[in-house]
Short mmCIF file of C-alpha atoms in Angstrom, two decimals:
data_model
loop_
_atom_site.label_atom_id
_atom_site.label_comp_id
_atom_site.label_asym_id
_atom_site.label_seq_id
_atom_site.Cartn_x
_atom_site.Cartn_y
_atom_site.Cartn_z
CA UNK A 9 148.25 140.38 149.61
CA UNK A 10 152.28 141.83 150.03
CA UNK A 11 152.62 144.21 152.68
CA UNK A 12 156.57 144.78 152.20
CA UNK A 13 157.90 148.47 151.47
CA UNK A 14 160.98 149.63 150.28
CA UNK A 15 161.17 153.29 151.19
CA UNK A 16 164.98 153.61 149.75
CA UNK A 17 164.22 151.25 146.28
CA UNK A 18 164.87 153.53 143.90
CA UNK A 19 166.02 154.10 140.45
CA UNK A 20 166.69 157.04 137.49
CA UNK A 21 164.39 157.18 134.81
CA UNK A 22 167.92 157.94 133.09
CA UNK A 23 169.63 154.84 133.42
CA UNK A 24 166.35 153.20 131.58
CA UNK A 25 167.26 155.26 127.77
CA UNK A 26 164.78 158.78 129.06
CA UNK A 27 166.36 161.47 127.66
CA UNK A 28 164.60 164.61 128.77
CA UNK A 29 165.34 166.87 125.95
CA UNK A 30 162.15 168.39 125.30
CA UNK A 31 162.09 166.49 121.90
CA UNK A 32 162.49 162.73 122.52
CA UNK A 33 159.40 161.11 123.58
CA UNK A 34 160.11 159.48 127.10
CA UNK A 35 157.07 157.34 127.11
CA UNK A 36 158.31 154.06 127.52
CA UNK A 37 161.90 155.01 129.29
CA UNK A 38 159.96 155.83 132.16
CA UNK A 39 157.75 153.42 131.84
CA UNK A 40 160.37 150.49 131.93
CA UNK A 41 161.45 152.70 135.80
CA UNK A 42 158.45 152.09 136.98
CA UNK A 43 158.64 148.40 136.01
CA UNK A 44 161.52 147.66 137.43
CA UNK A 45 160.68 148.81 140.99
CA UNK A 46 157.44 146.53 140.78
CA UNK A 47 155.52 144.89 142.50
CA UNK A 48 157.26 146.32 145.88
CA UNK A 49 157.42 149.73 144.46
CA UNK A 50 160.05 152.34 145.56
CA UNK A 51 161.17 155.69 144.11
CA UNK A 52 161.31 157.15 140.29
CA UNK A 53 163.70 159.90 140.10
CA UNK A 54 163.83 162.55 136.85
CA UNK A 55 167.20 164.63 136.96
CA UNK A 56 166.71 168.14 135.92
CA UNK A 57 164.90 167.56 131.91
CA UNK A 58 161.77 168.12 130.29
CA UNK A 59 160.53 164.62 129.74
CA UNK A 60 157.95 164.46 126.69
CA UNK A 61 155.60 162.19 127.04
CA UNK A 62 152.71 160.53 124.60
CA UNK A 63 149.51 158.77 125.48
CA UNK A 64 150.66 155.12 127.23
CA UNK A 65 149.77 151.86 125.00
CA UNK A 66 149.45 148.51 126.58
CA UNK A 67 149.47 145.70 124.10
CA UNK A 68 148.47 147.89 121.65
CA UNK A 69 145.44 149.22 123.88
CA UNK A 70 145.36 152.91 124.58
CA UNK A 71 145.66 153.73 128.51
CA UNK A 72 143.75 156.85 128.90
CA UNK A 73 147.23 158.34 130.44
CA UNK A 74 150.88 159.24 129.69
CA UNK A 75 152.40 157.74 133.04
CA UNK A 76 150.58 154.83 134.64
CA UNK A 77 151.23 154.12 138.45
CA UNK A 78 150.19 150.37 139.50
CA UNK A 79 152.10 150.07 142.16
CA UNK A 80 153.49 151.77 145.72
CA UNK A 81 155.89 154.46 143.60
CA UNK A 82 156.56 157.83 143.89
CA UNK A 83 157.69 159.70 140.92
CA UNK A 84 160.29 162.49 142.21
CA UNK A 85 162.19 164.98 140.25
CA UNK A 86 164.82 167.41 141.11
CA UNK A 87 162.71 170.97 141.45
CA UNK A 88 159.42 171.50 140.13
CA UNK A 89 160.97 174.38 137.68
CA UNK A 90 162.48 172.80 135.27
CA UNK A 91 162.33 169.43 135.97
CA UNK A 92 159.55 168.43 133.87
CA UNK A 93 156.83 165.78 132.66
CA UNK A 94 155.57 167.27 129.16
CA UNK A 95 152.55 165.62 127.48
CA UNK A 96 152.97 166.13 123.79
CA UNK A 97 150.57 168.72 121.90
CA UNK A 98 149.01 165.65 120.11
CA UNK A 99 148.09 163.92 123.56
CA UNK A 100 143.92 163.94 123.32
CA UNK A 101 141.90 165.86 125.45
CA UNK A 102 140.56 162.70 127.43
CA UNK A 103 144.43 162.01 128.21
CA UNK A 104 145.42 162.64 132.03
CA UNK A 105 149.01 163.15 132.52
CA UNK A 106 150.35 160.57 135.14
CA UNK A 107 146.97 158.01 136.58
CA UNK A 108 147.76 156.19 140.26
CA UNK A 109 145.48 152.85 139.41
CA UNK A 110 146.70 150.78 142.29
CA UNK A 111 146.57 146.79 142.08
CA UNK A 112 145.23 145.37 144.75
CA UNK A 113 147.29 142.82 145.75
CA UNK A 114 149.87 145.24 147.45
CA UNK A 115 149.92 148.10 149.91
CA UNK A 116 150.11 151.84 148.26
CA UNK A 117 151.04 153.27 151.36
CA UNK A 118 152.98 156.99 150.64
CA UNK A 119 152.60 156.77 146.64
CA UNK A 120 152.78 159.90 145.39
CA UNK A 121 154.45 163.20 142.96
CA UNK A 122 156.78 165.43 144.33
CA UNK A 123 159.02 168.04 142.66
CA UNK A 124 157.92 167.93 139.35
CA UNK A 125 156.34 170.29 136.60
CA UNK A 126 153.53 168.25 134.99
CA UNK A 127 153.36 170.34 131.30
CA UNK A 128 155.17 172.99 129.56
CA UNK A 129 157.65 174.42 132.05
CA UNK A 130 158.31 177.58 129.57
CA UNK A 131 154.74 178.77 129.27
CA UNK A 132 152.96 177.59 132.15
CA UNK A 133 150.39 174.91 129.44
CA UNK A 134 149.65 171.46 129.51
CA UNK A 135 147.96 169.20 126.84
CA UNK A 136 145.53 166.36 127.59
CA UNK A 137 143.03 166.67 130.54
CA UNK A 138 143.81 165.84 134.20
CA UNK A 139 147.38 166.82 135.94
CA UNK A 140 146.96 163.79 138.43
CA UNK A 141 144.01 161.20 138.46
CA UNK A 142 143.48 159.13 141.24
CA UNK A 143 141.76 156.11 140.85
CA UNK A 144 140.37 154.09 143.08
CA UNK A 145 136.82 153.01 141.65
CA UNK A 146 137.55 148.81 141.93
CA UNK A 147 136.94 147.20 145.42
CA UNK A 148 139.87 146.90 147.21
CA UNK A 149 141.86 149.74 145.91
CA UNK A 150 143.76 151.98 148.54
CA UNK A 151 145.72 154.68 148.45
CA UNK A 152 146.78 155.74 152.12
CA UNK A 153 149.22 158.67 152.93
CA UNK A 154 149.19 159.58 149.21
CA UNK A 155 151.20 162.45 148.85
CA UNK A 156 151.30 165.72 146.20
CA UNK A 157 153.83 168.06 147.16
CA UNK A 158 156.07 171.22 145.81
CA UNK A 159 154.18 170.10 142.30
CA UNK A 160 153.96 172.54 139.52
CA UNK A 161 150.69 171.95 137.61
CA UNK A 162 150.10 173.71 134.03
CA UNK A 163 146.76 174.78 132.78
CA UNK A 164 145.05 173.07 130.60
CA UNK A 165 142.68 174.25 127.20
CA UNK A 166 140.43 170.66 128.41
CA UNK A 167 136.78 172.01 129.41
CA UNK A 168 136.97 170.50 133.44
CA UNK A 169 140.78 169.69 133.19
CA UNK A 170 141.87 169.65 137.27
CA UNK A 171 145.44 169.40 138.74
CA UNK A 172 144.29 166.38 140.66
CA UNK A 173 141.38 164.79 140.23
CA UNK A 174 140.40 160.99 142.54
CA UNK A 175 137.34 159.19 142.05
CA UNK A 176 135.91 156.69 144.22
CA UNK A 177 133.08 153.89 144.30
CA UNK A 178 132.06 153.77 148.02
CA UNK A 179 130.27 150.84 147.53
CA UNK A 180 133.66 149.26 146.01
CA UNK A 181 135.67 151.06 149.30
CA UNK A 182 133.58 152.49 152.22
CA UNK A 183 136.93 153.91 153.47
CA UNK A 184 137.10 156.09 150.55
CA UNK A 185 140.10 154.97 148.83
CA UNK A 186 142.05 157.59 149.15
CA UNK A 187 142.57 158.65 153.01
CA UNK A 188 145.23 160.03 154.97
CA UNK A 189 146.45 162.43 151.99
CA UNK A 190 148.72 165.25 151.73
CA UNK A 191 148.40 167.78 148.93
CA UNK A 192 150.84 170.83 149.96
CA UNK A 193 153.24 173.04 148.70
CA UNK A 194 152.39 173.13 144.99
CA UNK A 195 151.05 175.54 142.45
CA UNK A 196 147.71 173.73 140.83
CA UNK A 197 146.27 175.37 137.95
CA UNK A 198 142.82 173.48 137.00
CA UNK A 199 141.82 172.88 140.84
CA UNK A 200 141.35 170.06 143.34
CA UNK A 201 137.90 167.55 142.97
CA UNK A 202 137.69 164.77 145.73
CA UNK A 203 134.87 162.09 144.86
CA UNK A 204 134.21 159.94 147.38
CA UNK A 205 137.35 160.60 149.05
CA UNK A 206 138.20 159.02 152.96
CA UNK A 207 139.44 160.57 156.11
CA UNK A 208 142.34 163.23 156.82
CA UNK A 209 142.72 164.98 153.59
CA UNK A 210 145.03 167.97 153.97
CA UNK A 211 145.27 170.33 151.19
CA UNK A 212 147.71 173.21 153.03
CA UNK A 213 149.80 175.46 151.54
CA UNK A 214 149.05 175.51 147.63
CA UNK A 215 148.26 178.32 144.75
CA UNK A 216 145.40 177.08 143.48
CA UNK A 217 143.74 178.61 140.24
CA UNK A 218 140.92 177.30 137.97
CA UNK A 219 138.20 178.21 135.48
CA UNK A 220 136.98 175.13 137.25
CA UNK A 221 135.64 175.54 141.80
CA UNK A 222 139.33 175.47 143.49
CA UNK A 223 138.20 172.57 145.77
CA UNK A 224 135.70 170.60 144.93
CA UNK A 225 134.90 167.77 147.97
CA UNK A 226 132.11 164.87 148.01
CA UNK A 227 133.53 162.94 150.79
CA UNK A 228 132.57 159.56 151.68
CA UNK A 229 129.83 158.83 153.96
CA UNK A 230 131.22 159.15 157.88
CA UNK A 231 134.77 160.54 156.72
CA UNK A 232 136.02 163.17 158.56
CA UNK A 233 138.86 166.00 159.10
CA UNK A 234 139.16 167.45 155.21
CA UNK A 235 141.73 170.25 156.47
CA UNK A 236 141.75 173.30 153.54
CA UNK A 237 144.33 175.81 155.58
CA UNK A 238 146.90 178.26 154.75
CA UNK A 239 145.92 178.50 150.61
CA UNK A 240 145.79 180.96 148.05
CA UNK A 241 142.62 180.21 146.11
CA UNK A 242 141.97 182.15 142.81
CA UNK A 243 139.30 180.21 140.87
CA UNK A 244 137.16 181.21 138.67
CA UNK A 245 134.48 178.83 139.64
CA UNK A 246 134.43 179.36 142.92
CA UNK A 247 136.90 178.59 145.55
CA UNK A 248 135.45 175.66 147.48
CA UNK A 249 132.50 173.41 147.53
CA UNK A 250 131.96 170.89 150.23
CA UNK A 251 129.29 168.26 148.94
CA UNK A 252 129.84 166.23 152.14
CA UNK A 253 132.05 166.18 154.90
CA UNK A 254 132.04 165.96 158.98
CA UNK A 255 134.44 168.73 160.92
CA UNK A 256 135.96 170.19 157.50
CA UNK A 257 138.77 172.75 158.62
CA UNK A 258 138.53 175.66 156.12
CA UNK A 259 141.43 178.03 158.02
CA UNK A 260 143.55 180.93 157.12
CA UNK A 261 143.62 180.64 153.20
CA UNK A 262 143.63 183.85 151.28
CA UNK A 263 140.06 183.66 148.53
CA UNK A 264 139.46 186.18 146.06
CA UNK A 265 137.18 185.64 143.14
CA UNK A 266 136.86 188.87 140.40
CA UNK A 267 135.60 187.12 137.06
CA UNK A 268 131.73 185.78 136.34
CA UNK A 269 131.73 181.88 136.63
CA UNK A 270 130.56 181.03 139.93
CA UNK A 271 127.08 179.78 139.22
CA UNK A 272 127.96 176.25 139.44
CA UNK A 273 128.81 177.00 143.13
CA UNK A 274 125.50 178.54 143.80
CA UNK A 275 127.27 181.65 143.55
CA UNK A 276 129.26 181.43 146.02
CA UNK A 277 132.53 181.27 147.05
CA UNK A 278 132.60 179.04 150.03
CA UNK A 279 129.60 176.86 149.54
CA UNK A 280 128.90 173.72 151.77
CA UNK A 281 125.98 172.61 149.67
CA UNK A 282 124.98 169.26 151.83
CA UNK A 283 121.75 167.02 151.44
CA UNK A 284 120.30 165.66 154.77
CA UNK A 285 123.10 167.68 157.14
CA UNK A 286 125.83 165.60 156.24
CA UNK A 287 127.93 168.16 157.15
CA UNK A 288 128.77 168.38 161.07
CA UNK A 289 130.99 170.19 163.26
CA UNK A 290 132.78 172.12 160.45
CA UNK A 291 134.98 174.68 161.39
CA UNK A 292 135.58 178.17 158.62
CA UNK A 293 137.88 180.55 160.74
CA UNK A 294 140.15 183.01 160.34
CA UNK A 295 140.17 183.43 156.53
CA UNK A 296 140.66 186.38 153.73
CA UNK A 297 137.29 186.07 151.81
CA UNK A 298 137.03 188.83 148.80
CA UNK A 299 134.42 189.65 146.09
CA UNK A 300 135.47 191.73 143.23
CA UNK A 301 135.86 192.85 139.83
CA UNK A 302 133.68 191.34 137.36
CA UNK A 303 132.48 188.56 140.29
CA UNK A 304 129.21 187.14 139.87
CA UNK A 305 129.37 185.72 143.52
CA UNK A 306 126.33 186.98 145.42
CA UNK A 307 127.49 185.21 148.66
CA UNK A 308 130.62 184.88 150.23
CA UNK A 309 129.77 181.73 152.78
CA UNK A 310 127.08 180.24 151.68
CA UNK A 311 125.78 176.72 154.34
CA UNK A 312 123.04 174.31 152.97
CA UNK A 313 122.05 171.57 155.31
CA UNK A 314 124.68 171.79 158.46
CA UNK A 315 125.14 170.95 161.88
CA UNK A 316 126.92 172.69 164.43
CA UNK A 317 129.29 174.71 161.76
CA UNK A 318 131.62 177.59 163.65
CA UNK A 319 132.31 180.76 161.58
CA UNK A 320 134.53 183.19 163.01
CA UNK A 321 137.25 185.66 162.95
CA UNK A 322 137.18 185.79 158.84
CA UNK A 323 137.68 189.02 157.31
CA UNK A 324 134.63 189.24 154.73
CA UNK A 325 135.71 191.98 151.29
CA UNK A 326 133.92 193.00 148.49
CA UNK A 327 133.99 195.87 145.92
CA UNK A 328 130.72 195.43 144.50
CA UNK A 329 127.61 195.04 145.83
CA UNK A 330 124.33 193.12 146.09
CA UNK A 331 127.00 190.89 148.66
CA UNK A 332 125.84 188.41 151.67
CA UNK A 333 128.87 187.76 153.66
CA UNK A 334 127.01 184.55 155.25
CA UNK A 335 124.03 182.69 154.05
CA UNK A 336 123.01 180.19 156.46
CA UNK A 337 119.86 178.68 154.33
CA UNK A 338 117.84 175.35 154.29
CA UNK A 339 117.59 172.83 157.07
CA UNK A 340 120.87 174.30 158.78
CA UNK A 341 120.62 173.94 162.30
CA UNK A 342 123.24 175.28 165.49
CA UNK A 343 125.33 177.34 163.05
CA UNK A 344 127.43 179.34 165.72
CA UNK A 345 128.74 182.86 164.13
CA UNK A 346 131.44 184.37 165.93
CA UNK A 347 133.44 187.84 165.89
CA UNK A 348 133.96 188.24 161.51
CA UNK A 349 134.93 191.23 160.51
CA UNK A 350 132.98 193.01 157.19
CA UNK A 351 133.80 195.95 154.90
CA UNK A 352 131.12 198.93 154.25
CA UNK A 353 130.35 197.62 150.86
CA UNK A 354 128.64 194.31 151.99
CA UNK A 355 125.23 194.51 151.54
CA UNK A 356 124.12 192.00 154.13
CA UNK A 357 126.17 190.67 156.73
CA UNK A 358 124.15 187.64 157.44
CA UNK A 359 121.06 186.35 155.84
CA UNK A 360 119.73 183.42 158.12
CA UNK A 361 116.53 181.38 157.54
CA UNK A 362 118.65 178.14 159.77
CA UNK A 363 117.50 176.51 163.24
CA UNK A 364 118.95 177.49 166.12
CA UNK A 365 121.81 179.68 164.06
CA UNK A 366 123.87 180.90 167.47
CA UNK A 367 125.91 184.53 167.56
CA UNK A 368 122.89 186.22 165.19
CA UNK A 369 119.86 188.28 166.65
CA UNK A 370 117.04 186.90 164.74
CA UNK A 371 113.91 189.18 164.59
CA UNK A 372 110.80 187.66 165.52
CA UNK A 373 108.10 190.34 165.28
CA UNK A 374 106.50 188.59 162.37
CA UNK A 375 105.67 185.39 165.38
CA UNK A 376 103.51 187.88 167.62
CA UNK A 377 99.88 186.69 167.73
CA UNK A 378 96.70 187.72 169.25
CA UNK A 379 96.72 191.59 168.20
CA UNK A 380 100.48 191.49 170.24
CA UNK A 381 102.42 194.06 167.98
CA UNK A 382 105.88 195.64 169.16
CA UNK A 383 105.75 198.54 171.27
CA UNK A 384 107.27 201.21 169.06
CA UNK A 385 109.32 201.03 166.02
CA UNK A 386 112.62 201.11 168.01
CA UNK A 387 111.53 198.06 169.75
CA UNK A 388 111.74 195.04 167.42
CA UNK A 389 111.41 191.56 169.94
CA UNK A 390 113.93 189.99 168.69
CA UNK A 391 116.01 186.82 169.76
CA UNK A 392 119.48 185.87 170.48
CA UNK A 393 121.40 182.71 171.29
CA UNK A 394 125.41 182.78 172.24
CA UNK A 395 127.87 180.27 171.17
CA UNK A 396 127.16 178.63 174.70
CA UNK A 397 123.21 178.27 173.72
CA UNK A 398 122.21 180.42 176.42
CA UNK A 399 118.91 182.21 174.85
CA UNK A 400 118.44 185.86 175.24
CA UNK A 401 114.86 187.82 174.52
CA UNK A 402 114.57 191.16 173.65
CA UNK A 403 112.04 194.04 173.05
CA UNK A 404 108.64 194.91 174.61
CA UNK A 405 104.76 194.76 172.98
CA UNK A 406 101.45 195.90 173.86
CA UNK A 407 97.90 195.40 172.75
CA UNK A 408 97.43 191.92 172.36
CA UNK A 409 94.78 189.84 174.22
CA UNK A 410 96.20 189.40 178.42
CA UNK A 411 93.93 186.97 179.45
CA UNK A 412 96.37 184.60 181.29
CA UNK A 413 97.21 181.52 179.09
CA UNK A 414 97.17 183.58 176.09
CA UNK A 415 99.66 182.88 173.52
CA UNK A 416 101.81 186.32 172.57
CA UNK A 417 104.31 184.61 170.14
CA UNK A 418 106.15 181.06 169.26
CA UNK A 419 110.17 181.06 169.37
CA UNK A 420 111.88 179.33 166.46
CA UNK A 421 113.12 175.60 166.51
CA UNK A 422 116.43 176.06 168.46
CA UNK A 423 115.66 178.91 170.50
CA UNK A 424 113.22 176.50 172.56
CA UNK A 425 113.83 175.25 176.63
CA UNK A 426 113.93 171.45 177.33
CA UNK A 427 111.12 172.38 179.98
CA UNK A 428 108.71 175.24 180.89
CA UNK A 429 109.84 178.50 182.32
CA UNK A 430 108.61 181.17 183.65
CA UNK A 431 109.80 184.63 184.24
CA UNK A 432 108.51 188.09 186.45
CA UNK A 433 108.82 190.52 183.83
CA UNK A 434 107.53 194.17 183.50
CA UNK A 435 103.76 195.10 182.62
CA UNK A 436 102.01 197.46 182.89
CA UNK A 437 97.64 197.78 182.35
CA UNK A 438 97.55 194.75 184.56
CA UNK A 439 96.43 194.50 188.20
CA UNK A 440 99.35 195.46 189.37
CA UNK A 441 101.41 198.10 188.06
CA UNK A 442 105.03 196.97 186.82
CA UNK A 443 104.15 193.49 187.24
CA UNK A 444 103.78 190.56 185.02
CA UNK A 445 104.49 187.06 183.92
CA UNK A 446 105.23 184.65 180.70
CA UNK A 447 105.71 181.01 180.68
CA UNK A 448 107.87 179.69 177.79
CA UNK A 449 107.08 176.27 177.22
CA UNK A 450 109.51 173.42 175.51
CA UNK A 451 107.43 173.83 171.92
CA UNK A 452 108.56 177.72 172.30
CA UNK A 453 105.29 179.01 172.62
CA UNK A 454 105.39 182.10 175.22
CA UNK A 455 102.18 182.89 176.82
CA UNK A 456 101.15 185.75 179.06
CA UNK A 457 100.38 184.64 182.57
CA UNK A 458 100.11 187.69 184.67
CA UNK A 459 100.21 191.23 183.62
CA UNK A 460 98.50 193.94 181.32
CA UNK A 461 98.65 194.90 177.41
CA UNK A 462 99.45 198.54 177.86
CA UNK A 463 103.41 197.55 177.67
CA UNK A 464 105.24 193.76 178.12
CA UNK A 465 109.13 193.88 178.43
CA UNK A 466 110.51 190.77 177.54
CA UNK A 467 113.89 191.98 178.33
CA UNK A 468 115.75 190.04 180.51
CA UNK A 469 114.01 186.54 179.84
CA UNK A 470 117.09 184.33 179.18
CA UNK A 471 117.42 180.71 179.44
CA UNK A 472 119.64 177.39 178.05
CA UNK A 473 118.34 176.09 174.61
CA UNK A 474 117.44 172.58 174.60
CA UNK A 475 119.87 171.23 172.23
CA UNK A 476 122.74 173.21 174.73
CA UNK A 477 121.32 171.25 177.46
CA UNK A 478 124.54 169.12 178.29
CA UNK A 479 126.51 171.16 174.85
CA UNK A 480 125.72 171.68 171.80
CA UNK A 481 124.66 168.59 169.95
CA UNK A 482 126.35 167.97 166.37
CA UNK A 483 125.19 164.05 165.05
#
């Protein structure tokens, strides 16, 4: 395979008969630029123009695109106003506007858009269906360091039309294809879906809009470090959806959703809907999260299936209610909630039914066995575990069987020591008044060891979860 790169090749679409008028069809002018920079690949540049472009033919044979990118290119215009890529009104609705389909004899490294408006730079449209597709479906091809930036992406009429759409085959490319990618600066009406997408994706300072989720990732298995920061996310669908993904960075964006079409996001805005935990050490801090309007959202966060995720210092909106700020649901396990910051009109703050979920006082009255019921109705035993898995219990009962060995309640999975404890708490009804005992044992179960029924303070008992043993574990 050729390895060479020439970073300064480059030529005007221009000087090969493109005319940018709005009214010419540019199809093949650009396509004989592109040409002439292969196989070594360089840069495409469009002078100010709206270049109108028609569905590519090869041979005769239809190319599912107007702009076809085979090689290490990147297409570059002069300002993403009015310098412009137009696909014609008759381009079909299966038609994506420019297609990176690397060959896979030579290195992609850095191909990419910049500066460009990709459809109708006077009304904002664009015919056909995706801005940008990335494809990298046939073993052995790579896109590294691709790049999107200060692109201007028009909206599409296409059901599903995206600004940028890749697709990968990780059996074809366990890397994922597509890795080390920056998609910044640009204005992307139709959203953002990554499938099967690598490592050290960074989607940072866009405008991203869509009838369609906003950002829509399935990473490869084992990538890492999807970064979503510093966005302005609109969409109709929902903002963001991680399928999969270890230590996803979802920071300071700005997410509002106010019209009824988030129910293929679970109905939610921020949804990391993950089968068998695959996603680990995530971090969502520090964001602008807002239900309104018409919004059929019913959660704002919403975690399926994750390990170790952090969640703090958002600012969590909504105008209407029936709202759960954070839904930390099935087979979720050491979610650690920090200092977020809610409005009067959310309805629930958090709703948690995870393992170990730290920085959330779970109640556990319904555990108590053996006629143990809490002592009055402003003492709920409860539970809490800090974002340092030290393990807090709370609350006092009474009237439950004191023979010594007898069990009073069983603490959830992560709220469990690696080895039997025991604590002096205070009792009364026993042998000796103020004086009692439990023993917590590493399956959770507390038992009653010394003491009477009359009243059993479990206030004070605090110990280091298991899992925190030597930190919190996140694989």
């Amino acid at each position: 395979a050729h390895n060479r790169m020439i970073e300064g090749a480059a030529v005007n679409v221009k000087d090969f008969g493109a005319v940018g008028d709005g009214v010419t069809d540019d199809t093949l002018a650009i396509k004989a630029a592109i040409d002439s920079l292969t196989p070594f690949g360089g840069n495409v540049y469009f002078p100010q123009g709206i270049y109108l472009v028609s569905e590519l033919q090869t041979g005769g044979v239809p190319q599912g695109c107007c702009v076809k990118v085979e090689y290490p290119i990147r297409l570059i215009g002069e300002n993403s106003i009015y310098t412009a890529i137009r696909p014609a009104n008759s381009v079909g609705s299966t038609v994506h506007t420019i297609q990176f389909s690397p060959n896979i004899g030579y290195a992609h490294d850095y191909s990419g858009v910049e500066s460009l408006f990709l459809g109708n730079p006077n009304n904002g449209t664009r015919a056909g269906k995706h801005g940008v597709f990335a494809d990298t479906q046939a073993a052995g091809q790579q896109l590294p360091g691709f790049f999107l930036r200060y692109l201007n992406v028009g909206s599409s009429a296409v059901s599903g039309a995206l600004a940028f759409l890749h697709v990968n085959v990780p059996a074809n490319n366990i890397n994922g294809g597509l890795y080390t990618a920056r998609i910044e600066n640009s204005s992307l009406r139709g959203g953002i879906e990554l499938q099967g997408s690598g490592d050290s994706i960074q989607i940072t300072k866009n405008i991203i809009s869509a009838n369609n989720i906003g950002i829509d990732s399935n990473q490869v298995a084992g990538a890492s470090l999807l970064s979503i920061v510093d966005n302005n996310i609109t969409s109709f669908g929902g903002s963001i959806r991680i399928n999969q993904g270890l230590r996803v960075h979802i920071e300071r964006n700005n997410i509002e959703h106010y019209s009824a079409n988030s129910s293929g996001n679970d109905n939610a805005m921020i949804n990391f809907n993950c089968g068998s935990g695959a996603a680990v050490g995530g971090v969502i801090q520090k964001n602008l999260v807002s239900a309104y309007g018409s919004t059929d959202a019913t959660k704002l966060v919403r975690l399926k299936e994750c390990n170790g995720m952090l969640v703090k210092d958002n600012v969590f909106l909504t105008g209407v209610g029936g709202i759960t700020a954070i839904d930390v649901t099935t087979n979720s396990a050491n979610v650690r909630l920090g200092g977020n910051a809610y409005n009067a009109a959310i309805a629930t703050k958090i709703a948690d039914i995870g393992n170990g979920t730290m920085g959330f006082q779970k109640d556990i009255n319904s555990t108590l066995q053996n006629s143990w019921v809490k002592n009055s109705a402003s003492e709920d035993v409860k539970v809490y575990k800090d974002l340092s898995g030290i393990v807090t219990l709370e609350g006092a009962c009474k009237s439950g069987t004191a023979t010594p060995g007898t069990t009073i309640l069983t603490l959830p999975v992560g709220f469990r020591p690696a080895t039997t404890v025991r604590f002096a708490v205070y009792s009364t009804g026993g042998s000796v008044a103020g004086v009692g005992r439990v023993d917590i044992t590493s399956g959770g179960v507390v038992t009653i060891e010394d003491g009477g029924n009359t009243l059993l303070s479990l206030n004070g008992v605090r110990f280091l979860a298991s899992d925190a043993a030597n930190g919190v574990s996140f694989e």
